[in-house]
Coordinates of C-alpha atoms in Angstrom, one line a residue:
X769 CA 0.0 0.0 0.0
X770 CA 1.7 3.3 -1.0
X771 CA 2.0 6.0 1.3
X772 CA -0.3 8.6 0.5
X773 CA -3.0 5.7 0.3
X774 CA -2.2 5.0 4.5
X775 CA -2.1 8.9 4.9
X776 CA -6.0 8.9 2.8
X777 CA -7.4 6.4 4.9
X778 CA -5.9 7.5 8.2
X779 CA -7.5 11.0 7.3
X780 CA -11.1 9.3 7.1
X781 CA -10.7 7.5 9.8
X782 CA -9.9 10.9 11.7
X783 CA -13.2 12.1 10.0
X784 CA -15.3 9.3 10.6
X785 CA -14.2 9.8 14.6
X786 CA -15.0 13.0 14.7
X787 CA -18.4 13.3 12.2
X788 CA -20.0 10.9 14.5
X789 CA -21.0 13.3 17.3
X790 CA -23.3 16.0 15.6
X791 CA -23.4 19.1 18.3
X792 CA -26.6 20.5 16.8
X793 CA -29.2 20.9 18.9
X794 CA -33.0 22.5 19.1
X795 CA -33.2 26.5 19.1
X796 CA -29.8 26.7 17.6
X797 CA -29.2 29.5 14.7
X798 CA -26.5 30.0 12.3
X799 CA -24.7 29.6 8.9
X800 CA -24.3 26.4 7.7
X801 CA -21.4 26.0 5.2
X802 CA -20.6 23.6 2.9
X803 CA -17.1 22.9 1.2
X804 CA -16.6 20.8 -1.2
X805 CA -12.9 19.8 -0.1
X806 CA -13.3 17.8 3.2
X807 CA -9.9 18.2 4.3
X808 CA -10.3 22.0 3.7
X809 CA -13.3 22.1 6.4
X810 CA -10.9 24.5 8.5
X811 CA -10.2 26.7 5.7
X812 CA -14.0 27.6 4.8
X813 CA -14.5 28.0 8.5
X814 CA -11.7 30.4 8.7
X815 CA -12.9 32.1 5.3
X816 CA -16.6 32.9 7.1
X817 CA -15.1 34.5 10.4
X818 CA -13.0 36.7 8.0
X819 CA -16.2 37.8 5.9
X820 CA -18.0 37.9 9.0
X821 CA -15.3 40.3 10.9
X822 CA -15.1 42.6 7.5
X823 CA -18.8 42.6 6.5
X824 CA -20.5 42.2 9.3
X825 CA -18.5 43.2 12.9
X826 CA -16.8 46.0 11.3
X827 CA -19.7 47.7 10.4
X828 CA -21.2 47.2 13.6
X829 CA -18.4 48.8 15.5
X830 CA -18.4 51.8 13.2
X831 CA -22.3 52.4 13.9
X832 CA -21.9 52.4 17.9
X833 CA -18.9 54.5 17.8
X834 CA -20.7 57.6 16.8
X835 CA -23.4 56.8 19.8
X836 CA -20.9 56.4 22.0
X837 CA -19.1 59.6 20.9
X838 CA -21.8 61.6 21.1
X839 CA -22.5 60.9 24.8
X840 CA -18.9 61.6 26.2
X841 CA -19.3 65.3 25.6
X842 CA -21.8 66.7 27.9
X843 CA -20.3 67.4 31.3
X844 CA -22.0 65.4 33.5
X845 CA -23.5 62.9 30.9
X846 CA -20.1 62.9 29.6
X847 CA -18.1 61.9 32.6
X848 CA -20.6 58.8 33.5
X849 CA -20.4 57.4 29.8
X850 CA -16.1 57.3 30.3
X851 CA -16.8 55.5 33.8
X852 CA -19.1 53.3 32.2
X853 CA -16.1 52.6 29.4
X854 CA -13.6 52.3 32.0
X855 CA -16.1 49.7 34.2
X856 CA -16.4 47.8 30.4
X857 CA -12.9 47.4 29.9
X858 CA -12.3 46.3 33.7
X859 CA -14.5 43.0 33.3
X860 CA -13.3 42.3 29.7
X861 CA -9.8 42.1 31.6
X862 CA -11.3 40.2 34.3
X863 CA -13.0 37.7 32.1
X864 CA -9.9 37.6 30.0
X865 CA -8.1 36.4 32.6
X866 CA -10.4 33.8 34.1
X867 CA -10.6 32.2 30.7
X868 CA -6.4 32.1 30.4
X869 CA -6.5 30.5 33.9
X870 CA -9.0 28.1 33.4
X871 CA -12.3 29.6 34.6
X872 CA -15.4 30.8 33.1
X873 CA -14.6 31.9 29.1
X874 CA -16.1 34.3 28.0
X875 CA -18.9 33.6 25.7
X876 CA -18.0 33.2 22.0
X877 CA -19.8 35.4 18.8
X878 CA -19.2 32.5 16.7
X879 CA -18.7 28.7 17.3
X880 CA -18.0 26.0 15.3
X881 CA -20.5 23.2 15.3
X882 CA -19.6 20.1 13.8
X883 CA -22.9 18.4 12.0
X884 CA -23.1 14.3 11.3
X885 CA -22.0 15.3 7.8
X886 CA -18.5 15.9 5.7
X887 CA -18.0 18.8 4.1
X888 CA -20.5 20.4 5.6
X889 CA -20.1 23.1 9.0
X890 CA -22.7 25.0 11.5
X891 CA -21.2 28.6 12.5
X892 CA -23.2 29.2 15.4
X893 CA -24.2 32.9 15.8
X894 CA -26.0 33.5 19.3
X895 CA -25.6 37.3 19.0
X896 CA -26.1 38.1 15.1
X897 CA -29.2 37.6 12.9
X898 CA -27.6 34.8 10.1
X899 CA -30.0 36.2 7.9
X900 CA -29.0 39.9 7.8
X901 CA -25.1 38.3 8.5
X902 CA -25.0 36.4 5.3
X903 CA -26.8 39.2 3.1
X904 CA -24.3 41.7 4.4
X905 CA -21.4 39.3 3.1
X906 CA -22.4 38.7 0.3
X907 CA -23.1 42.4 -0.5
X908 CA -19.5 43.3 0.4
X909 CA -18.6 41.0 -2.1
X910 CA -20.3 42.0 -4.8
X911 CA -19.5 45.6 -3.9
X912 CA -16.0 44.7 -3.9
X913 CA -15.7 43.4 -7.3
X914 CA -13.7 40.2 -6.9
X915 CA -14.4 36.7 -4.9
X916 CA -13.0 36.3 -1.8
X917 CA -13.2 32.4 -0.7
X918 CA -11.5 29.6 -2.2
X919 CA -13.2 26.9 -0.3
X920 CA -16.2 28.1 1.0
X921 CA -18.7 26.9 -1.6
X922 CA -22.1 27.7 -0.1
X923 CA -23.2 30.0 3.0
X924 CA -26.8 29.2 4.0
X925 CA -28.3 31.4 6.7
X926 CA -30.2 29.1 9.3
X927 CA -32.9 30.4 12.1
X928 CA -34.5 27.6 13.2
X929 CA -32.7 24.2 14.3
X930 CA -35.1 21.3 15.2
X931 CA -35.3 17.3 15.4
X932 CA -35.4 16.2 11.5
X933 CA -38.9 14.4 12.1
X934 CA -42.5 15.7 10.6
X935 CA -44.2 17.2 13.3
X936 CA -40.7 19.4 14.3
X937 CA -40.2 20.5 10.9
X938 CA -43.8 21.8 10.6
X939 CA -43.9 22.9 14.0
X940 CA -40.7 25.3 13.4
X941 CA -41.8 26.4 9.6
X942 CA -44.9 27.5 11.1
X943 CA -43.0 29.4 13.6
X944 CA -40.4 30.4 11.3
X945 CA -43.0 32.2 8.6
X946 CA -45.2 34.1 11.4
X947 CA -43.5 37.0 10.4
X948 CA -44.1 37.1 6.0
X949 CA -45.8 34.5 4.8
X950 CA -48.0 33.8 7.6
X951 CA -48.5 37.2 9.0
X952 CA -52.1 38.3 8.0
X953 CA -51.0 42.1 6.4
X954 CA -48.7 40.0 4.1
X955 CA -49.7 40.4 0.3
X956 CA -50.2 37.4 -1.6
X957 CA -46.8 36.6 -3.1
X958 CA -45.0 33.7 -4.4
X959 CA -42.4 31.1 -2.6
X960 CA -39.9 28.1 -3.5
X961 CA -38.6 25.5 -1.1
X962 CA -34.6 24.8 -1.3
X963 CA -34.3 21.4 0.3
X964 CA -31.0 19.3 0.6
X965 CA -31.0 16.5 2.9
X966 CA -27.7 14.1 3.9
X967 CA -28.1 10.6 5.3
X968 CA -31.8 10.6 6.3
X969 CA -34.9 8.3 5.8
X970 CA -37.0 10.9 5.5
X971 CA -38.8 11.3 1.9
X972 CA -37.8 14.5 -0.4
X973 CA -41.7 14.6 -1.7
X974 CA -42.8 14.0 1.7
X975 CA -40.8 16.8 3.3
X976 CA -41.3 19.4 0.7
X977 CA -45.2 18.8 0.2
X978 CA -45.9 19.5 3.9
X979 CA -43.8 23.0 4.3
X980 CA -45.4 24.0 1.0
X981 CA -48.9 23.5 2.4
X982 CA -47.8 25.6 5.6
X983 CA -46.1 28.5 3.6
X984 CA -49.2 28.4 1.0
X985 CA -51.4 29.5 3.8
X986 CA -54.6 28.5 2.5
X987 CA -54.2 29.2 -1.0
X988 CA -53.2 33.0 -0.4
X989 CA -49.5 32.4 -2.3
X990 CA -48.1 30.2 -4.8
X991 CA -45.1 28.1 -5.7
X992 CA -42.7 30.1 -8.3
X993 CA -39.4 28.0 -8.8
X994 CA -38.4 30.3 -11.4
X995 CA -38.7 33.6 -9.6
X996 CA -40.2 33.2 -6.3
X997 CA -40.5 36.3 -3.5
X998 CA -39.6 34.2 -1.0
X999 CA -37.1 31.2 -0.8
X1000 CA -37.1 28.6 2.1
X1001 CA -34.2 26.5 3.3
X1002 CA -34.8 23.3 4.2
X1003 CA -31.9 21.4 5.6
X1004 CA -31.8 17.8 6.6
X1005 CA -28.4 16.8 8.4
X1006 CA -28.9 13.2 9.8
X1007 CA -31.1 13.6 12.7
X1008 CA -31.3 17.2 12.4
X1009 CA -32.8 19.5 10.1
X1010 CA -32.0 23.6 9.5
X1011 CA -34.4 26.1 8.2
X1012 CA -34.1 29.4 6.8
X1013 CA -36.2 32.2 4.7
X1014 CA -35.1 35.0 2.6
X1015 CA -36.5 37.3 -0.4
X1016 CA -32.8 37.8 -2.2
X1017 CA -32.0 34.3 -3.0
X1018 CA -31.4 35.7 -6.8
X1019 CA -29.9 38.9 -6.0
X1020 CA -27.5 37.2 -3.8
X1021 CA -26.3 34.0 -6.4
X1022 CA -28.2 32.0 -4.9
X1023 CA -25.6 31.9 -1.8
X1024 CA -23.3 30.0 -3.7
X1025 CA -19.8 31.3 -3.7
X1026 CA -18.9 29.3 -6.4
X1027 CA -21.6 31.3 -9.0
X1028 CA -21.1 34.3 -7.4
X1029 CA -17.2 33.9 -8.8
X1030 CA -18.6 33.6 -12.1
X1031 CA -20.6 36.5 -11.7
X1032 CA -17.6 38.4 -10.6
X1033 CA -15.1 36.9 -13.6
X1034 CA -14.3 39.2 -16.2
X1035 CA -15.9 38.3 -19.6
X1036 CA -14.0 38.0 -21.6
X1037 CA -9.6 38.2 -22.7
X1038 CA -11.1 41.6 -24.1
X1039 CA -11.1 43.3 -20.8
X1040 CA -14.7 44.1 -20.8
X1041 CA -16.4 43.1 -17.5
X1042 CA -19.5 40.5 -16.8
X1043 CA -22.6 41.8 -15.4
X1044 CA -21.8 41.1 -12.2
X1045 CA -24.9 43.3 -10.4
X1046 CA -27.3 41.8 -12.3
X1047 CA -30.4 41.1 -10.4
X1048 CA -33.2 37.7 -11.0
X1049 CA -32.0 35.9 -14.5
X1050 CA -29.8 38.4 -15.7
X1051 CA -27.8 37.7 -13.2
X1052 CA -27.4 34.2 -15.3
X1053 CA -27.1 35.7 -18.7
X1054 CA -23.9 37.7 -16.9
X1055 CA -22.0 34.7 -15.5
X1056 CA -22.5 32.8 -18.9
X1057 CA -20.9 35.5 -20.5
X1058 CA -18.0 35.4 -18.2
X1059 CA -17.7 31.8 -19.0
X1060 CA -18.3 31.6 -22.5
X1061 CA -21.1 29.2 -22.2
X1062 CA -24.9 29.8 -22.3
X1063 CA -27.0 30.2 -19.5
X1064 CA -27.9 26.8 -19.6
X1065 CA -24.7 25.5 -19.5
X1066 CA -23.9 27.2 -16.5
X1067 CA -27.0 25.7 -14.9
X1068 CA -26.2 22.3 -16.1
X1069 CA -22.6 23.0 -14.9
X1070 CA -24.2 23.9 -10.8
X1071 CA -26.8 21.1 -11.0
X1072 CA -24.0 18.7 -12.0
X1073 CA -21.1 20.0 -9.3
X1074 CA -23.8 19.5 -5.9
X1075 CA -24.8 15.9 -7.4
X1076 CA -21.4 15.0 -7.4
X1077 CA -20.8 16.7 -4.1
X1078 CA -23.2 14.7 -2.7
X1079 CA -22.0 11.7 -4.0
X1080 CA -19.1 12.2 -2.4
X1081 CA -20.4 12.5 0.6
X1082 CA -22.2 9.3 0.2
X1083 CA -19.2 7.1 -0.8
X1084 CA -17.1 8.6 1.9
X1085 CA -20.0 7.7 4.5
X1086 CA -20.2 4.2 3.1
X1087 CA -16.4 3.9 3.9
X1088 CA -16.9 4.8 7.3
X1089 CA -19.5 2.2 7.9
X1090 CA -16.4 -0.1 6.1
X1091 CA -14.2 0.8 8.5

């Protein structure tokens, strides 16, 4: 057996080890993110918090700045706010130093939670909406004009965790569209289900007919897979299943990195650039012009990359149960 072969199969059985525990668990929310290289799980994970600390954090710090300037000024008003930033600084120290010594830690933004599945990561966000997190990022990339993940294939923002059985998942959906498609001053309007599921019994059909029914409210909207208003996640990990909802699934490539790359590609070796703010289809009819290829290419291209994705996932399962 050659050596890289003992170094592969070492390196799944690490994975296998360690993909048995899945650390989700009911009321979580997040970004799930899937990468395509396994042994790159790190990397993509490392990728996100840097997105997440230019996109996201940044701008936060820059908007409570101001607010906090404009309260050190006043004289009296002034001189509390600067006790109340020297008192903030004293416990971050403390809690600093419990945490280096062994004590309480002070509670993470983000944490890494490993699912039942390969090549695929929760980023647990207790303190940050993952919808308005993951619409911010992919805004600053756009804005900025070029890609900035090389393993990070697909960012889906999560708000509802729950037990990947029927009654959960309709129980949270229900919960989950209170606010648009279930809230009674919402227009009628149009939705499409996004479902992926990994190593689960559950039926596709099954799954997908029953969160339809709920976000059809009686007939008031309709399924659009073309162009819907609304797009709903529906992700089945094992025993656990994460759902989301936005209304820029377009505009925002479909949160895949990988064709918002294309839509960021210059067109052509003549120097003229893609349209890469394209909104709906012309977003498609920009990327196959930075490709070369027709928009239906590029579709068949996608469809074709996440089938084999999750055949590898499957094979590389199987060999766990091998081993």
């Amino acid at each position: 057996m050659s050596e890289s072969r003992k170094r592969k199969q070492k390196y799944i059985g690490h994975a296998s080890k360690r993909g048995r525990a899945c650390g989700l668990h009911t009321g979580m929310k997040g970004l799930l993110l899937t990468c395509n290289d396994t042994s790159k799980e790190g990397v993509a994970v490392r990728e996100t918090l840097g997105l997440l600390k230019q996109f996201v954090d940044e701008e936060q710090q820059a908007k409570q700045q101001p607010e906090d300037g404009a309260t050190t000024g006043n004289g009296q008003g002034g001189a509390t706010s600067v006790a109340d930033e020297l008192q903030r600084e004293l416990e971050e120290l403390r809690n600093s130093g419990k945490s280096d010594k062994g004590g309480a830690a002070k509670p993470q933004q983000y944490r890494r939670i490993d699912t039942s599945s390969r090549g695929l990561i929760f980023l647990d966000c207790s303190t940050t909406d993952p919808t308005v997190a993951a619409q911010k990022i992919f805004q600053g990339i756009i804005a900025s004009g070029k890609p900035h993940c090389r393993f990070l294939s697909r960012l889906t923002p999560i708000t509802h965790v729950c037990q990947a059985n029927m009654e959960e998942i309709k129980l949270n959906t229900t919960r989950m569209l209170q606010a648009t498609l279930l809230d009674k001053g919402c227009p009628a309007s149009t939705f499409a289900i996004q479902y992926k599921a990994r190593n689960t019994t559950l039926k596709r059909e099954d799954v997908i007919t029953e969160v339809a029914t709920i976000a059809a409210d009686g007939g008031r909207h309709t399924v659009d897979l073309d162009n819907a208003r609304y797009n709903i996640f529906v992700e089945i990990m094992t025993t656990m299943c994460g759902l989301g909802v936005v209304t820029d699934y377009h505009e925002q490539s479909r949160y895949s990195m990988h064709r918002l790359g294309l839509r960021l590609e210059p067109a052509s070796a003549d120097g003229t650039a893609a349209k890469g703010k394209g909104e709906g289809k012309g977003e498609g009819k920009g990327k196959a012009k930075a490709k070369g290829k027709s928009e239906k290419e590029v579709e068949e291209e996608e469809v074709e990359e996440e089938n084999e994705e999750e055949e590898d996932v499957e094979e590389e399962e199987e060999e766990d149960e091998a081993n």
